Coordinates of C-alpha atoms in Angstrom, one line a residue:
M1 CA -8.3 27.6 28.3
S2 CA -11.2 27.0 29.0
L3 CA -13.2 23.8 28.2
K4 CA -15.2 25.9 25.4
D5 CA -12.0 27.0 24.5
I6 CA -10.8 23.6 23.7
A7 CA -14.2 22.0 22.3
T8 CA -13.4 24.7 19.8
R9 CA -10.3 24.4 19.1
T10 CA -10.7 20.5 18.4
V11 CA -13.6 21.2 16.0
V12 CA -11.9 23.9 13.9
L13 CA -8.6 21.2 13.9
Q14 CA -10.7 18.5 12.4
A15 CA -12.7 21.0 10.1
L16 CA -9.0 21.7 8.2
A17 CA -7.8 18.2 9.2
D18 CA -10.9 16.9 6.8
A19 CA -10.7 19.4 4.5
V20 CA -6.4 18.9 4.1
D21 CA -7.5 15.0 4.2
A22 CA -9.8 15.1 1.7
E23 CA -7.7 17.3 -0.7
L24 CA -5.0 14.9 -0.3
K25 CA -6.6 12.3 -1.3
A26 CA -7.5 13.8 -4.5
A27 CA -3.9 15.2 -5.1
K28 CA -2.8 11.1 -4.8
A29 CA -5.5 10.2 -7.2
E30 CA -4.0 12.8 -9.6
Q31 CA -0.2 12.3 -8.9
A32 CA -0.3 8.3 -9.2
A33 CA -2.4 8.5 -12.1
G34 CA 0.0 11.1 -13.9
L35 CA 2.9 9.2 -13.1
K36 CA 1.2 5.9 -14.4
Q37 CA 1.0 8.0 -18.1
A38 CA 4.2 9.6 -17.6
K39 CA 5.6 5.6 -17.2
Q40 CA 3.8 4.6 -20.4
D41 CA 4.5 7.6 -22.3
A42 CA 8.4 8.3 -21.2
G43 CA 9.4 5.7 -19.1
T44 CA 9.4 8.4 -16.0
R45 CA 8.6 6.2 -12.9
Q46 CA 9.8 9.3 -10.5
I47 CA 9.8 13.6 -10.3
E48 CA 10.9 15.6 -8.0
A49 CA 8.5 17.5 -6.1
T50 CA 10.0 20.7 -5.8
L51 CA 8.8 24.5 -3.5
P52 CA 7.9 27.7 -5.8
D53 CA 11.3 28.7 -5.1
G54 CA 12.9 25.5 -6.7
T55 CA 14.1 24.0 -3.8
V56 CA 13.7 20.1 -3.7
V57 CA 11.7 18.7 -1.2
A58 CA 11.2 14.7 -1.9
K59 CA 11.1 12.4 -4.6
V60 CA 7.5 10.9 -5.3
T61 CA 8.2 7.1 -7.1
L62 CA 5.9 5.0 -9.1
V63 CA 5.4 1.8 -7.3
S64 CA 4.2 -1.2 -9.3
P65 CA 4.0 -4.1 -7.1
M66 CA 4.0 -7.4 -8.3
P67 CA 0.7 -9.4 -8.4
S68 CA 0.3 -11.4 -4.8
A69 CA -1.6 -15.2 -4.8
V70 CA -4.9 -15.7 -3.0
V71 CA -6.8 -18.4 -2.4
S72 CA -10.1 -17.8 -4.8
D73 CA -11.6 -21.5 -5.2
N74 CA -11.1 -22.3 -1.0
A75 CA -12.9 -26.4 -1.4
A76 CA -10.2 -27.2 -4.7
F77 CA -7.5 -25.3 -3.0
T78 CA -8.6 -27.5 0.6
A79 CA -9.0 -30.7 -1.7
W80 CA -5.4 -30.4 -3.0
V81 CA -4.0 -29.8 0.4
R82 CA -5.9 -32.7 1.4
D83 CA -4.2 -34.7 -0.8
N84 CA -1.0 -33.8 -1.4
R85 CA 0.0 -32.1 2.4
P86 CA -2.6 -33.6 4.7
D87 CA -0.2 -32.4 7.5
Q88 CA -1.6 -29.2 7.3
I89 CA -4.7 -29.9 7.2
K90 CA -6.6 -29.0 11.1
R91 CA -9.5 -31.6 11.6
E92 CA -12.6 -30.0 13.3
F93 CA -16.4 -30.2 12.5
V94 CA -14.7 -28.5 9.2
T95 CA -12.1 -29.3 7.2
T96 CA -9.7 -26.3 6.8
V97 CA -5.9 -25.2 5.7
H98 CA -3.6 -24.5 8.6
P99 CA -4.4 -20.7 8.3
A100 CA 0.0 -20.3 9.1
F101 CA 0.4 -22.9 5.9
V102 CA -1.9 -20.8 3.5
T103 CA 0.0 -17.5 4.6
S104 CA 3.3 -19.6 3.7
L105 CA 2.0 -21.0 0.4
L106 CA 1.0 -17.5 -0.9
K107 CA 3.9 -15.8 0.3
E108 CA 5.9 -18.2 -1.9
M109 CA 3.6 -18.0 -5.1
T110 CA 3.2 -14.3 -5.0
A111 CA 7.1 -14.0 -5.0
A112 CA 7.4 -16.7 -7.5
G113 CA 4.4 -14.7 -9.9
V114 CA 2.8 -18.0 -10.2
P115 CA 0.1 -20.6 -8.2
K116 CA 2.3 -23.2 -8.4
W117 CA 4.5 -25.1 -5.5
C118 CA 7.7 -27.0 -5.1
D119 CA 7.8 -29.1 -2.4
K120 CA 11.3 -29.0 -1.7
E121 CA 11.5 -32.6 0.1
T122 CA 10.3 -34.4 -3.7
G123 CA 11.2 -31.7 -5.7
E124 CA 7.6 -32.3 -7.6
V125 CA 5.7 -28.8 -8.7
H126 CA 2.6 -28.4 -8.2
A127 CA -0.6 -26.1 -9.8
V128 CA -2.6 -25.8 -6.6
P129 CA -6.1 -25.2 -7.6
G130 CA -8.0 -22.3 -6.2
I131 CA -5.4 -20.1 -6.6
V132 CA -4.7 -17.0 -8.7
M133 CA -2.6 -14.4 -9.6
Q134 CA -4.3 -11.3 -8.8
P135 CA -2.5 -8.2 -9.5
R136 CA -2.2 -5.3 -6.7
A137 CA -3.2 -2.1 -7.3
T138 CA -0.1 1.1 -8.1
S139 CA 1.1 3.6 -6.1
T140 CA 2.9 6.4 -5.1
R141 CA 6.1 6.3 -2.7
T142 CA 7.4 9.7 -1.2
T143 CA 10.6 9.6 0.1
W144 CA 11.6 12.6 1.9
E145 CA 14.6 15.1 1.5
K146 CA 16.5 15.5 4.6
D147 CA 15.1 18.9 5.6
G148 CA 12.1 18.5 3.1
K149 CA 9.2 18.8 5.6
N150 CA 11.1 21.6 7.4
S151 CA 11.1 23.5 4.3
V152 CA 7.3 23.0 3.6
A153 CA 6.6 24.2 6.6
A154 CA 9.0 27.5 6.1
A155 CA 7.3 28.1 2.9
W156 CA 3.3 27.6 4.4
K157 CA 4.5 29.9 7.0
A158 CA 5.9 32.4 4.5
G159 CA 2.7 32.5 2.5
R160 CA 4.8 30.8 -0.3
L161 CA 2.4 27.8 -1.2
A162 CA -0.9 29.5 -2.1
G163 CA -0.5 28.4 -5.5
I164 CA -0.1 24.8 -5.4
A165 CA -2.9 23.3 -2.9
L166 CA -6.0 24.6 -0.7
P167 CA -5.3 28.6 -0.7
E168 CA -7.9 29.4 1.8
L169 CA -5.2 27.5 4.2
T170 CA -2.0 28.1 2.6
A171 CA -1.6 32.0 2.8
G172 CA 0.9 31.8 5.3
G173 CA 0.6 30.3 9.3
A174 CA 1.3 32.0 12.5
E175 CA 4.5 31.0 13.7

C-alpha cells in the first residue's frame, strides 16, 4: 500500500469516526433524557437494547450518582482545618491544606452525603465551612450481553441496521 493510499484510508476513517462520534454524543444525550423521563413517569431505570430481529445485545441503566463534596470557599475551609486539624496544614509562603487530607475529607463527606466531618478521636461532628454538596450529572451505563457486540457487527454486515442510525453507514459492510 502506498503512502498516499495510507493517508487516504486514514482521513476516510477519521471522517467516519467523527460522524459516528457526533451521532453517538447526540444519541447518548437523547438516551439519558429518555431514561430520566421514564424513571420519573414509571420508575424505569433500565431498558434492553435489541436488534431489529429482537436479539438483546445490551442493557442500558440510568445511573444517578449521589452528590459529591467539593470545596466552595477555600479560605473558610482552610481556616477550619487550621483550627481543627493543624497537623494537616502545609505552611509555605501561603497557607494550604495537604491535598491528601482534602481528598480524604471530601471522600468521607461524599460517602456521608453531608458537608460534615466526624473526628474519629473525639467523636465530635464538625460542620465544615467552605464545603458544599454538589449534584453530579445523571448518566447511563451500558452492560453488554456476552455476544452483544458480535451480534451488532453481524447485523451491520448483513445490512439490518439501516433504520437505526447513520443509514449511509449502516446499510452493510464488507467482511
